[in-house]
C-alpha positions as a LaTeX table, in Angstrom:
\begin{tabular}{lrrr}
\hline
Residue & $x$ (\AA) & $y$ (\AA) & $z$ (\AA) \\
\hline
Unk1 & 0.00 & 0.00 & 0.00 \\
Unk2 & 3.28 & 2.01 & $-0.28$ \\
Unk3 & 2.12 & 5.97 & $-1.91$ \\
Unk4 & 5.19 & 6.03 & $-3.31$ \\
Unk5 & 7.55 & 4.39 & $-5.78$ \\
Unk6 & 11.34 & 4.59 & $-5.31$ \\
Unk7 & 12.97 & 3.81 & $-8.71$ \\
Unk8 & 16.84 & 2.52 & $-9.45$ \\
Unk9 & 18.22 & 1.94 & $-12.89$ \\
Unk10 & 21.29 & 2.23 & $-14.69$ \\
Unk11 & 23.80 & $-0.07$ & $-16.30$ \\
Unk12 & 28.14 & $-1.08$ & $-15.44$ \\
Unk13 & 29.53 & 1.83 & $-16.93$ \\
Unk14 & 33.25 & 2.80 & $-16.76$ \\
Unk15 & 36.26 & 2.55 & $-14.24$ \\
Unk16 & 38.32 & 5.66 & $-13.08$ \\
Unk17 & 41.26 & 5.35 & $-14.53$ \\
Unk18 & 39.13 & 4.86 & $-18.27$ \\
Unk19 & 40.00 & 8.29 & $-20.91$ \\
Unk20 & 36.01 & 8.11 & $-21.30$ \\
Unk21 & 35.84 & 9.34 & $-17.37$ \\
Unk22 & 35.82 & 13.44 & $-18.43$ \\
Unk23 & 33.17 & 13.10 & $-21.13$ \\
Unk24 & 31.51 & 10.67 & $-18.35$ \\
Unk25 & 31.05 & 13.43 & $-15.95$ \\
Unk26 & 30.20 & 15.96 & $-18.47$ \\
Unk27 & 27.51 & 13.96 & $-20.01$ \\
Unk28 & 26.27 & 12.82 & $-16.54$ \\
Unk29 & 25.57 & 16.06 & $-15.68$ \\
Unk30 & 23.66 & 17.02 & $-17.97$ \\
Unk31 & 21.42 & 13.85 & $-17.80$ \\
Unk32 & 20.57 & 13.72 & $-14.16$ \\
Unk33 & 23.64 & 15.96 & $-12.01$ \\
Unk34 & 21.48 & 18.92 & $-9.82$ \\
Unk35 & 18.84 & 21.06 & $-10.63$ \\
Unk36 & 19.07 & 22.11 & $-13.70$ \\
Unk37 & 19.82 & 18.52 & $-15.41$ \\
Unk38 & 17.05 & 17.47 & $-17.75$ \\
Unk39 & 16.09 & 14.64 & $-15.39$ \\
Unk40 & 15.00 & 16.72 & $-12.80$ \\
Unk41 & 13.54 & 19.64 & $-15.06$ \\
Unk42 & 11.21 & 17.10 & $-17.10$ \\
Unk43 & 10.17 & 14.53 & $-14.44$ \\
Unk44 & 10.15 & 17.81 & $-11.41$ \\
Unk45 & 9.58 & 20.99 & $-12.92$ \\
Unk46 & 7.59 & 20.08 & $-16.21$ \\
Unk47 & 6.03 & 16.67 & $-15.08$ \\
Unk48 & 5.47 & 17.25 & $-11.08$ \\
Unk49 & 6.01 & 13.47 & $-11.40$ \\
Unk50 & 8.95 & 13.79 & $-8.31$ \\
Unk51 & 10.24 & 16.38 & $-5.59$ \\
Unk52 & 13.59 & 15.52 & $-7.08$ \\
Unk53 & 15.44 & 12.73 & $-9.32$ \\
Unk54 & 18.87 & 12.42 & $-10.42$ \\
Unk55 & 21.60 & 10.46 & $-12.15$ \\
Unk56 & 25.34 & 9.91 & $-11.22$ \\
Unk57 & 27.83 & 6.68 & $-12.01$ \\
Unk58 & 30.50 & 5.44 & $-9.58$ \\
Unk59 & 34.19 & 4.30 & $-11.11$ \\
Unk60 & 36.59 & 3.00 & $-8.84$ \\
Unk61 & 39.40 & 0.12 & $-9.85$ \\
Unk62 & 36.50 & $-1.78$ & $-11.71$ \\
Unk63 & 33.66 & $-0.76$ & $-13.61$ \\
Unk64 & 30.62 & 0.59 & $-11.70$ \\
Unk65 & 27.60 & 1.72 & $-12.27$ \\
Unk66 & 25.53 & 4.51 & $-14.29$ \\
Unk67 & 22.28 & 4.79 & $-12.52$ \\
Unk68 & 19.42 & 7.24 & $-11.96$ \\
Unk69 & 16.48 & 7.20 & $-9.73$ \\
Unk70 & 14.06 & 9.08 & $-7.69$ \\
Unk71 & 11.14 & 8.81 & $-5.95$ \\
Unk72 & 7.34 & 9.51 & $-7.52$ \\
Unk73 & 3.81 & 8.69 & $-6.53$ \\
Unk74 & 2.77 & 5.86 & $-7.46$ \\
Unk75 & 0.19 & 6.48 & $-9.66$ \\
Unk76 & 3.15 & 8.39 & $-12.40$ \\
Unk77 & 5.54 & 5.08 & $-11.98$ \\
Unk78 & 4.52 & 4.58 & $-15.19$ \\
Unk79 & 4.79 & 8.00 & $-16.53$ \\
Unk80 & 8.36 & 8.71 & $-14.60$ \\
Unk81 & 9.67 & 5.11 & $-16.03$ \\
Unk82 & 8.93 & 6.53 & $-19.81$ \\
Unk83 & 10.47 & 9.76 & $-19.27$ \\
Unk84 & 13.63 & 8.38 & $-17.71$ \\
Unk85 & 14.04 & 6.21 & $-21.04$ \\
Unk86 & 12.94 & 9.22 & $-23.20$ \\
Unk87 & 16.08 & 11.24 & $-21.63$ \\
Unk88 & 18.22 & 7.90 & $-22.38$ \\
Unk89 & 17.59 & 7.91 & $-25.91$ \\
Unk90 & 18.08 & 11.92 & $-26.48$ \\
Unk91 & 20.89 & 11.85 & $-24.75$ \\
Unk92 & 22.15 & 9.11 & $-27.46$ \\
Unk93 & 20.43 & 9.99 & $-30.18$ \\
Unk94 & 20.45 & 14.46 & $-29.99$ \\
Unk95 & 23.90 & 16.39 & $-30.00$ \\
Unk96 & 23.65 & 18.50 & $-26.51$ \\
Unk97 & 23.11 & 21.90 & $-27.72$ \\
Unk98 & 26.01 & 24.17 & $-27.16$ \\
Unk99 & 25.17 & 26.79 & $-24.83$ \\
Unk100 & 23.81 & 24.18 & $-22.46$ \\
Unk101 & 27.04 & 22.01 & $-22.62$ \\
Unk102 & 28.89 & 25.36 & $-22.13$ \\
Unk103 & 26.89 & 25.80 & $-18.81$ \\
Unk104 & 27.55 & 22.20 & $-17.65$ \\
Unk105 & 31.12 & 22.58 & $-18.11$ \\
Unk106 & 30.85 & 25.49 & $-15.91$ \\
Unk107 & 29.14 & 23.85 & $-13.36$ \\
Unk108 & 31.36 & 21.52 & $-13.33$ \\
Unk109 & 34.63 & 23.50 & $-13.11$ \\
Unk110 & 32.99 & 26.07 & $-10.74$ \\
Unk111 & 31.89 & 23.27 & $-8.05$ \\
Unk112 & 35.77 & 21.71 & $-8.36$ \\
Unk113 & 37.23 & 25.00 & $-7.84$ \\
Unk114 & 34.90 & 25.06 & $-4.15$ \\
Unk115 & 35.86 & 21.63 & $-3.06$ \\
Unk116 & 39.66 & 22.95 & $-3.47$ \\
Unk117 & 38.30 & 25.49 & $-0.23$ \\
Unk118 & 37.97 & 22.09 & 1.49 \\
Unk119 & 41.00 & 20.27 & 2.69 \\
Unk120 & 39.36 & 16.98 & 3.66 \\
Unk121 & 38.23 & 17.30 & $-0.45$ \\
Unk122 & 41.86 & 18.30 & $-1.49$ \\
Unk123 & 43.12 & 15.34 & 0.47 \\
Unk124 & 40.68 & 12.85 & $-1.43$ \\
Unk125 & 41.60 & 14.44 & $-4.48$ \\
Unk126 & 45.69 & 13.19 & $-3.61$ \\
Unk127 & 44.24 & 10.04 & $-2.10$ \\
Unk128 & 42.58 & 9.72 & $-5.38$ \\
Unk129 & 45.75 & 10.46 & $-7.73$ \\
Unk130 & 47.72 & 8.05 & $-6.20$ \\
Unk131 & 45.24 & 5.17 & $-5.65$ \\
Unk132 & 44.50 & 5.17 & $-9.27$ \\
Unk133 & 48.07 & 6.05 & $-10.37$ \\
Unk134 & 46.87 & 9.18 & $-12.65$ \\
Unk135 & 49.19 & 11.59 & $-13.73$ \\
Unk136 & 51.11 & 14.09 & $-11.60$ \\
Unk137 & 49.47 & 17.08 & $-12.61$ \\
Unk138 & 45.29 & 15.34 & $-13.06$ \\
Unk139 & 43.99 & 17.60 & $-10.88$ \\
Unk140 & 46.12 & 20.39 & $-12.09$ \\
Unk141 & 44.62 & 20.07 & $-15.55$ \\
Unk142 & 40.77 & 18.42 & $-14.44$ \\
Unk143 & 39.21 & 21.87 & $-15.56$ \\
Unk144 & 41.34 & 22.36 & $-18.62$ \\
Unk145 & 40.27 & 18.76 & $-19.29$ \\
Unk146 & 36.28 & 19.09 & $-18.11$ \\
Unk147 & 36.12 & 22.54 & $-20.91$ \\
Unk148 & 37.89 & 20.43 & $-23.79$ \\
Unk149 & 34.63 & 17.69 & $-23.59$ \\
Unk150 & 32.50 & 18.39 & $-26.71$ \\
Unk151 & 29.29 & 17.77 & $-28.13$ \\
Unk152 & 30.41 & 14.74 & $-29.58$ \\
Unk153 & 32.35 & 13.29 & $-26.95$ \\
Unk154 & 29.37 & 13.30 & $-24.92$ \\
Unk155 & 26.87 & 11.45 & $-27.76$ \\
Unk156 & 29.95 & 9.06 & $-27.71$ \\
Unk157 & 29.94 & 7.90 & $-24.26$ \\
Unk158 & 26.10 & 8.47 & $-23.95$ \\
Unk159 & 25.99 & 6.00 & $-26.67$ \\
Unk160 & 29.00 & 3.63 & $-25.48$ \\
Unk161 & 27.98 & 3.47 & $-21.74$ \\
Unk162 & 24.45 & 4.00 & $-21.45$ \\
Unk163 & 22.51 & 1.03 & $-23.23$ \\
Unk164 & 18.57 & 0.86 & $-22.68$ \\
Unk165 & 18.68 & $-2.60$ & $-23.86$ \\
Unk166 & 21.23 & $-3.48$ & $-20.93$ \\
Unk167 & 19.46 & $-1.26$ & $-17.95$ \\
Unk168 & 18.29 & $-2.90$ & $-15.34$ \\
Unk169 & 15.66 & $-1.69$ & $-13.14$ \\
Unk170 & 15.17 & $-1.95$ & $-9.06$ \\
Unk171 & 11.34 & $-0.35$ & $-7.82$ \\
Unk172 & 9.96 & $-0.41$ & $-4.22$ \\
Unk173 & 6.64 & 0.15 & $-4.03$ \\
Unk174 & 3.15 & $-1.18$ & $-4.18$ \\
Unk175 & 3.95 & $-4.11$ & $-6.58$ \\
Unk176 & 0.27 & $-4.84$ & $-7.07$ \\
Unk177 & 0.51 & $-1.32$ & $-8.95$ \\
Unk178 & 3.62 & $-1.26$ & $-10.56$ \\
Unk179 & 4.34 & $-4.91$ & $-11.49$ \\
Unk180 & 2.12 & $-4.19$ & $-15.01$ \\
Unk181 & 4.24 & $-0.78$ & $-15.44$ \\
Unk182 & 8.16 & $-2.81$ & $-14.77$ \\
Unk183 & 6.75 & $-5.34$ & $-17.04$ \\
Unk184 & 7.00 & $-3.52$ & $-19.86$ \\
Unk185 & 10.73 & $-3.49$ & $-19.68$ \\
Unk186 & 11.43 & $-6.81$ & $-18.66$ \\
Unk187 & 11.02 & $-9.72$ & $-16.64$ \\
Unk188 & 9.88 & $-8.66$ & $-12.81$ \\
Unk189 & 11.25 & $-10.57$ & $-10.02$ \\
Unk190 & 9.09 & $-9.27$ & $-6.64$ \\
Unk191 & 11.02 & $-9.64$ & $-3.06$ \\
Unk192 & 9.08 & $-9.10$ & $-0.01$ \\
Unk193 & 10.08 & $-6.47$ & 2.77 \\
Unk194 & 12.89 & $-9.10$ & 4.04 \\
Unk195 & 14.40 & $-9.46$ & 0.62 \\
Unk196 & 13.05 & $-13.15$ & 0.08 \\
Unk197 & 11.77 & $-13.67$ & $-3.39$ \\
Unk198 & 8.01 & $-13.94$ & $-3.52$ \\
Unk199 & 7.17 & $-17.24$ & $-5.73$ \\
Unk200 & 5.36 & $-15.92$ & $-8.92$ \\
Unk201 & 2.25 & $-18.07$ & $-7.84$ \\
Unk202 & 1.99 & $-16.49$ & $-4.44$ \\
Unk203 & 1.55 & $-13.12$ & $-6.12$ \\
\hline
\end{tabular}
């Protein structure tokens, strides 16, 4: 009888030390990366589906994740699950307009430039370096880097890492609502509040 839905999906993505991991951020936040992302502006500010959704990916020593989520009422689940894949596919299939990958670049560099302020964020940033054996001067050159991503470096890793065929797709909620609604993407496994699998007869 949950009112809500909380949605998870994404796809294994990219590991840190990959060449792709500047476009990667780039691209990321313009998908689903604050406020004014397009995630949050269709599903939030257009749709009212959401008080907030967003998108980031995790790359450590192996490939992690590219995921995006939020949380909606259940009645939009299905709704919210189409526009998430609509803003897979432009992402893929539309070149980012300029000005607004000029003002996601900014972003970007402007929110590094803060976390410099920080020295428990400068540390991480050396921890970082050396864990991943990067170059001397990576976090000398990360904004000269983050500015030099263009429009088609970010269709290319929209396209490389984020595959709707591949997503895969984790919902809590009122499955008697949303089962119909995940089913249209794939096979629905449904796990009761202790994380036991619930038979597909006993449903």
């Amino acid at each position: 009888n949950s009112v809500q839905t909380t949605v998870s999906l994404g796809n294994i993505a990219i590991d840190r030390r990959s060449p792709d991991y500047m476009p990667m951020v780039v691209m990321n936040d313009v998908v689903g990366g604050g406020a004014s992302a397009r995630l949050f502006l269709n599903l939030r500010e257009e749709k009212g589906y959401t008080y907030g959704v967003y998108s980031d990916f995790t790359a450590l020593r192996y490939p992690g994740p590219w995921r995006a989520g939020g949380n909606m009422r259940t009645e939009v689940t299905e709704g919210a699950m189409v526009e998430f894949f609509n803003e897979i596919r432009r992402i893929r299939e539309e070149k980012v307009p300029a000005g607004e990958l000029a003002e996601s670049k900014r972003s970007i560099i402007a929110g590094f430039a803060l976390s410099l302020e920080q020295p428990s964020r400068a540390l991480g940033f050396a921890i970082t370096r050396k864990l991943y054996g990067l170059p001397a001067d990576y976090w000398d050159s990360y904004a000269a880097k983050i500015d030099a991503v263009t429009v088609a470096d970010v269709q290319r890793v929209a396209r490389k890492y984020l595959d709707p065929d591949r997503i895969q797709i984790a919902a809590v909620g009122d499955a008697g609502k949303i089962k119909a609604v995940l089913g249209k993407y794939g096979a629905v496994e449904i796990y009761d509040s202790n994380g036991a699998l619930v038979p597909p007869d006993k449903f």
